């Protein structure tokens, strides 16, 4: 790892801490952070903590929520001398990413699309209903049965939006 990469990694870790503390202090959940254009563009995805998936999906993040978080983060990042050109704060969307074990537990019973790092049963991509999460493993009901997936093996996971007409 060269000096620039190490510096960028340090800034990203420091930034994650500030963002999490600030966002949670305002009563929201930090879902995801994306740094692009060599750290000059910040994309921050927030959600409202909820008791279960229906409340989370029903309550949603408003424009006012995003503005509140954006204004506070702008002040904190200025004080902490974190340099960036542009910041976007938004909802994670209906196809919300799932990153932490708590995310999988919170949305148990919902359908998700997973991409694995290492194949399980000869496959890397699965879509199914998330069931139990315990000891770092997710039980996923798929067509034809159930598959057990190690959370550490999940590269990407997103909720599958329900389409209602």
PDB file of C-alpha atoms in Angstrom:
ATOM      1  CA  UNK A   1       0.000   0.000   0.000  1.00  0.00           C
ATOM      2  CA  UNK A   2       1.510   3.352  -0.995  1.00  0.00           C
ATOM      3  CA  UNK A   3       1.418   6.488   1.162  1.00  0.00           C
ATOM      4  CA  UNK A   4      -1.595   8.012  -0.601  1.00  0.00           C
ATOM      5  CA  UNK A   5      -3.645   4.824  -0.217  1.00  0.00           C
ATOM      6  CA  UNK A   6      -2.754   4.562   3.465  1.00  0.00           C
ATOM      7  CA  UNK A   7      -3.669   8.230   4.008  1.00  0.00           C
ATOM      8  CA  UNK A   8      -6.981   7.791   2.160  1.00  0.00           C
ATOM      9  CA  UNK A   9      -7.806   4.700   4.263  1.00  0.00           C
ATOM     10  CA  UNK A  10      -7.016   6.614   7.477  1.00  0.00           C
ATOM     11  CA  UNK A  11      -9.229   9.555   6.397  1.00  0.00           C
ATOM     12  CA  UNK A  12     -12.045   7.159   5.423  1.00  0.00           C
ATOM     13  CA  UNK A  13     -11.937   5.413   8.815  1.00  0.00           C
ATOM     14  CA  UNK A  14     -11.815   8.745  10.675  1.00  0.00           C
ATOM     15  CA  UNK A  15     -14.685  10.039   8.528  1.00  0.00           C
ATOM     16  CA  UNK A  16     -16.811   6.934   9.216  1.00  0.00           C
ATOM     17  CA  UNK A  17     -16.502   7.571  12.948  1.00  0.00           C
ATOM     18  CA  UNK A  18     -17.547  11.232  12.705  1.00  0.00           C
ATOM     19  CA  UNK A  19     -20.443  10.420  10.418  1.00  0.00           C
ATOM     20  CA  UNK A  20     -21.750   7.594  12.594  1.00  0.00           C
ATOM     21  CA  UNK A  21     -21.555   9.653  15.794  1.00  0.00           C
ATOM     22  CA  UNK A  22     -23.248  12.678  14.219  1.00  0.00           C
ATOM     23  CA  UNK A  23     -25.982  10.804  12.351  1.00  0.00           C
ATOM     24  CA  UNK A  24     -26.867   8.607  15.340  1.00  0.00           C
ATOM     25  CA  UNK A  25     -26.809  11.665  17.605  1.00  0.00           C
ATOM     26  CA  UNK A  26     -29.536  13.173  15.422  1.00  0.00           C
ATOM     27  CA  UNK A  27     -31.657  10.034  15.817  1.00  0.00           C
ATOM     28  CA  UNK A  28     -30.933   8.365  12.473  1.00  0.00           C
ATOM     29  CA  UNK A  29     -29.040   5.279  11.364  1.00  0.00           C
ATOM     30  CA  UNK A  30     -25.984   5.557   9.120  1.00  0.00           C
ATOM     31  CA  UNK A  31     -26.620   2.918   6.450  1.00  0.00           C
ATOM     32  CA  UNK A  32     -23.755   3.485   4.064  1.00  0.00           C
ATOM     33  CA  UNK A  33     -21.047   5.934   3.033  1.00  0.00           C
ATOM     34  CA  UNK A  34     -19.558   6.196  -0.431  1.00  0.00           C
ATOM     35  CA  UNK A  35     -16.453   8.179  -1.263  1.00  0.00           C
ATOM     36  CA  UNK A  36     -15.827   8.901  -4.911  1.00  0.00           C
ATOM     37  CA  UNK A  37     -13.608  11.076  -7.052  1.00  0.00           C
ATOM     38  CA  UNK A  38     -10.677  10.399  -4.727  1.00  0.00           C
ATOM     39  CA  UNK A  39     -12.628  11.279  -1.629  1.00  0.00           C
ATOM     40  CA  UNK A  40     -13.925  14.596  -2.958  1.00  0.00           C
ATOM     41  CA  UNK A  41     -17.571  13.465  -3.207  1.00  0.00           C
ATOM     42  CA  UNK A  42     -19.415  12.093  -0.166  1.00  0.00           C
ATOM     43  CA  UNK A  43     -22.625  10.097  -0.530  1.00  0.00           C
ATOM     44  CA  UNK A  44     -24.273   9.365   2.791  1.00  0.00           C
ATOM     45  CA  UNK A  45     -27.298   7.107   3.132  1.00  0.00           C
ATOM     46  CA  UNK A  46     -29.425   7.398   6.266  1.00  0.00           C
ATOM     47  CA  UNK A  47     -32.490   5.654   7.611  1.00  0.00           C
ATOM     48  CA  UNK A  48     -34.791   5.915  10.596  1.00  0.00           C
ATOM     49  CA  UNK A  49     -34.242   3.210  13.181  1.00  0.00           C
ATOM     50  CA  UNK A  50     -37.379   1.101  13.494  1.00  0.00           C
ATOM     51  CA  UNK A  51     -38.644  -1.843  15.485  1.00  0.00           C
ATOM     52  CA  UNK A  52     -39.207  -3.940  12.370  1.00  0.00           C
ATOM     53  CA  UNK A  53     -39.099  -3.949   8.569  1.00  0.00           C
ATOM     54  CA  UNK A  54     -42.621  -2.680   8.014  1.00  0.00           C
ATOM     55  CA  UNK A  55     -42.050   0.392  10.185  1.00  0.00           C
ATOM     56  CA  UNK A  56     -38.707   1.058   8.496  1.00  0.00           C
ATOM     57  CA  UNK A  57     -40.095   0.779   5.003  1.00  0.00           C
ATOM     58  CA  UNK A  58     -43.268   2.706   5.865  1.00  0.00           C
ATOM     59  CA  UNK A  59     -41.721   5.659   7.710  1.00  0.00           C
ATOM     60  CA  UNK A  60     -39.071   6.551   5.149  1.00  0.00           C
ATOM     61  CA  UNK A  61     -36.605   9.398   5.040  1.00  0.00           C
ATOM     62  CA  UNK A  62     -37.908  12.807   4.003  1.00  0.00           C
ATOM     63  CA  UNK A  63     -36.178  15.719   2.301  1.00  0.00           C
ATOM     64  CA  UNK A  64     -36.282  17.538   5.649  1.00  0.00           C
ATOM     65  CA  UNK A  65     -34.453  14.611   7.301  1.00  0.00           C
ATOM     66  CA  UNK A  66     -31.736  14.769   4.641  1.00  0.00           C
ATOM     67  CA  UNK A  67     -31.400  18.548   4.986  1.00  0.00           C
ATOM     68  CA  UNK A  68     -31.128  18.301   8.782  1.00  0.00           C
ATOM     69  CA  UNK A  69     -28.390  15.675   8.605  1.00  0.00           C
ATOM     70  CA  UNK A  70     -26.582  17.461   5.758  1.00  0.00           C
ATOM     71  CA  UNK A  71     -26.491  20.778   7.622  1.00  0.00           C
ATOM     72  CA  UNK A  72     -25.168  19.173  10.798  1.00  0.00           C
ATOM     73  CA  UNK A  73     -22.577  17.097   8.940  1.00  0.00           C
ATOM     74  CA  UNK A  74     -21.343  20.166   7.045  1.00  0.00           C
ATOM     75  CA  UNK A  75     -20.627  21.882  10.377  1.00  0.00           C
ATOM     76  CA  UNK A  76     -18.944  18.830  11.920  1.00  0.00           C
ATOM     77  CA  UNK A  77     -16.779  18.164   8.863  1.00  0.00           C
ATOM     78  CA  UNK A  78     -15.700  21.812   8.763  1.00  0.00           C
ATOM     79  CA  UNK A  79     -14.683  21.744  12.444  1.00  0.00           C
ATOM     80  CA  UNK A  80     -12.837  18.448  11.921  1.00  0.00           C
ATOM     81  CA  UNK A  81     -11.146  19.904   8.805  1.00  0.00           C
ATOM     82  CA  UNK A  82     -12.362  17.098   6.539  1.00  0.00           C
ATOM     83  CA  UNK A  83     -12.004  18.434   3.012  1.00  0.00           C
ATOM     84  CA  UNK A  84     -14.599  17.516   0.369  1.00  0.00           C
ATOM     85  CA  UNK A  85     -16.169  19.195  -2.652  1.00  0.00           C
ATOM     86  CA  UNK A  86     -19.719  17.893  -2.504  1.00  0.00           C
ATOM     87  CA  UNK A  87     -21.939  15.958  -0.119  1.00  0.00           C
ATOM     88  CA  UNK A  88     -25.216  14.146  -0.814  1.00  0.00           C
ATOM     89  CA  UNK A  89     -27.423  12.809   1.966  1.00  0.00           C
ATOM     90  CA  UNK A  90     -30.287  10.542   0.977  1.00  0.00           C
ATOM     91  CA  UNK A  91     -32.463   7.575   1.773  1.00  0.00           C
ATOM     92  CA  UNK A  92     -31.051   4.128   1.055  1.00  0.00           C
ATOM     93  CA  UNK A  93     -34.081   3.526  -1.190  1.00  0.00           C
ATOM     94  CA  UNK A  94     -36.463   0.608  -1.397  1.00  0.00           C
ATOM     95  CA  UNK A  95     -33.590  -1.668  -2.409  1.00  0.00           C
ATOM     96  CA  UNK A  96     -31.749  -0.787   0.798  1.00  0.00           C
ATOM     97  CA  UNK A  97     -28.281  -2.296   1.196  1.00  0.00           C
ATOM     98  CA  UNK A  98     -27.824  -4.758   4.045  1.00  0.00           C
ATOM     99  CA  UNK A  99     -24.396  -4.580   5.632  1.00  0.00           C
ATOM    100  CA  UNK A 100     -24.466  -5.467   9.328  1.00  0.00           C
ATOM    101  CA  UNK A 101     -25.835  -8.555  11.070  1.00  0.00           C
ATOM    102  CA  UNK A 102     -28.421  -6.259  12.674  1.00  0.00           C
ATOM    103  CA  UNK A 103     -29.668  -5.289   9.180  1.00  0.00           C
ATOM    104  CA  UNK A 104     -30.331  -8.917   8.276  1.00  0.00           C
ATOM    105  CA  UNK A 105     -32.114  -9.513  11.588  1.00  0.00           C
ATOM    106  CA  UNK A 106     -34.171  -6.317  11.274  1.00  0.00           C
ATOM    107  CA  UNK A 107     -35.433  -7.243   7.828  1.00  0.00           C
ATOM    108  CA  UNK A 108     -36.003 -10.952   8.477  1.00  0.00           C
ATOM    109  CA  UNK A 109     -39.051 -12.082   6.511  1.00  0.00           C
ATOM    110  CA  UNK A 110     -38.234  -9.760   3.617  1.00  0.00           C
ATOM    111  CA  UNK A 111     -36.828 -10.789   0.262  1.00  0.00           C
ATOM    112  CA  UNK A 112     -33.178  -9.989  -0.478  1.00  0.00           C
ATOM    113  CA  UNK A 113     -30.705 -10.384  -3.331  1.00  0.00           C
ATOM    114  CA  UNK A 114     -27.229 -11.558  -2.302  1.00  0.00           C
ATOM    115  CA  UNK A 115     -23.911 -11.743  -4.125  1.00  0.00           C
ATOM    116  CA  UNK A 116     -21.326 -13.914  -2.409  1.00  0.00           C
ATOM    117  CA  UNK A 117     -17.544 -13.693  -2.475  1.00  0.00           C
ATOM    118  CA  UNK A 118     -17.137 -17.491  -2.592  1.00  0.00           C
ATOM    119  CA  UNK A 119     -19.783 -19.746  -4.175  1.00  0.00           C
ATOM    120  CA  UNK A 120     -22.131 -21.807  -1.996  1.00  0.00           C
ATOM    121  CA  UNK A 121     -23.677 -24.865  -3.622  1.00  0.00           C
ATOM    122  CA  UNK A 122     -21.987 -23.763  -6.850  1.00  0.00           C
ATOM    123  CA  UNK A 123     -23.653 -20.327  -6.913  1.00  0.00           C
ATOM    124  CA  UNK A 124     -22.631 -16.780  -6.023  1.00  0.00           C
ATOM    125  CA  UNK A 125     -26.019 -15.075  -6.549  1.00  0.00           C
ATOM    126  CA  UNK A 126     -29.138 -15.809  -4.537  1.00  0.00           C
ATOM    127  CA  UNK A 127     -32.569 -14.219  -4.175  1.00  0.00           C
ATOM    128  CA  UNK A 128     -34.815 -15.379  -1.375  1.00  0.00           C
ATOM    129  CA  UNK A 129     -36.606 -14.612   1.858  1.00  0.00           C
ATOM    130  CA  UNK A 130     -34.315 -13.955   4.803  1.00  0.00           C
ATOM    131  CA  UNK A 131     -35.089 -16.061   7.840  1.00  0.00           C
ATOM    132  CA  UNK A 132     -33.061 -16.569  10.988  1.00  0.00           C
ATOM    133  CA  UNK A 133     -29.747 -14.833  11.586  1.00  0.00           C
ATOM    134  CA  UNK A 134     -27.555 -16.341  14.269  1.00  0.00           C
ATOM    135  CA  UNK A 135     -23.864 -16.845  14.954  1.00  0.00           C
ATOM    136  CA  UNK A 136     -22.859 -14.922  11.844  1.00  0.00           C
ATOM    137  CA  UNK A 137     -25.002 -17.041   9.495  1.00  0.00           C
ATOM    138  CA  UNK A 138     -28.117 -16.166   7.499  1.00  0.00           C
ATOM    139  CA  UNK A 139     -30.786 -18.702   6.605  1.00  0.00           C
ATOM    140  CA  UNK A 140     -32.245 -17.788   3.211  1.00  0.00           C
ATOM    141  CA  UNK A 141     -35.337 -19.484   1.769  1.00  0.00           C
ATOM    142  CA  UNK A 142     -34.758 -19.885  -1.948  1.00  0.00           C
ATOM    143  CA  UNK A 143     -36.663 -21.699  -4.646  1.00  0.00           C
ATOM    144  CA  UNK A 144     -36.043 -25.353  -3.945  1.00  0.00           C
ATOM    145  CA  UNK A 145     -35.067 -25.099  -0.268  1.00  0.00           C
ATOM    146  CA  UNK A 146     -33.013 -23.188   2.240  1.00  0.00           C
ATOM    147  CA  UNK A 147     -29.391 -22.130   2.057  1.00  0.00           C
ATOM    148  CA  UNK A 148     -27.190 -21.133   4.996  1.00  0.00           C
ATOM    149  CA  UNK A 149     -24.779 -18.299   4.212  1.00  0.00           C
ATOM    150  CA  UNK A 150     -21.885 -17.022   6.290  1.00  0.00           C
ATOM    151  CA  UNK A 151     -22.360 -13.231   6.632  1.00  0.00           C
ATOM    152  CA  UNK A 152     -18.613 -12.729   6.108  1.00  0.00           C
ATOM    153  CA  UNK A 153     -19.028 -14.336   2.661  1.00  0.00           C
ATOM    154  CA  UNK A 154     -21.619 -11.768   1.515  1.00  0.00           C
ATOM    155  CA  UNK A 155     -20.130  -9.258  -0.914  1.00  0.00           C
ATOM    156  CA  UNK A 156     -23.382  -7.361  -1.570  1.00  0.00           C
ATOM    157  CA  UNK A 157     -26.897  -7.679  -0.203  1.00  0.00           C
ATOM    158  CA  UNK A 158     -29.965  -5.579  -0.966  1.00  0.00           C
ATOM    159  CA  UNK A 159     -33.641  -5.759  -0.187  1.00  0.00           C
ATOM    160  CA  UNK A 160     -35.853  -6.622  -3.146  1.00  0.00           C
ATOM    161  CA  UNK A 161     -38.581  -3.955  -3.374  1.00  0.00           C
ATOM    162  CA  UNK A 162     -42.166  -5.177  -3.265  1.00  0.00           C
ATOM    163  CA  UNK A 163     -44.063  -4.169  -6.368  1.00  0.00           C
ATOM    164  CA  UNK A 164     -47.707  -3.417  -5.692  1.00  0.00           C
ATOM    165  CA  UNK A 165     -50.253  -2.392  -8.298  1.00  0.00           C
TER     166      UNK A 165
END
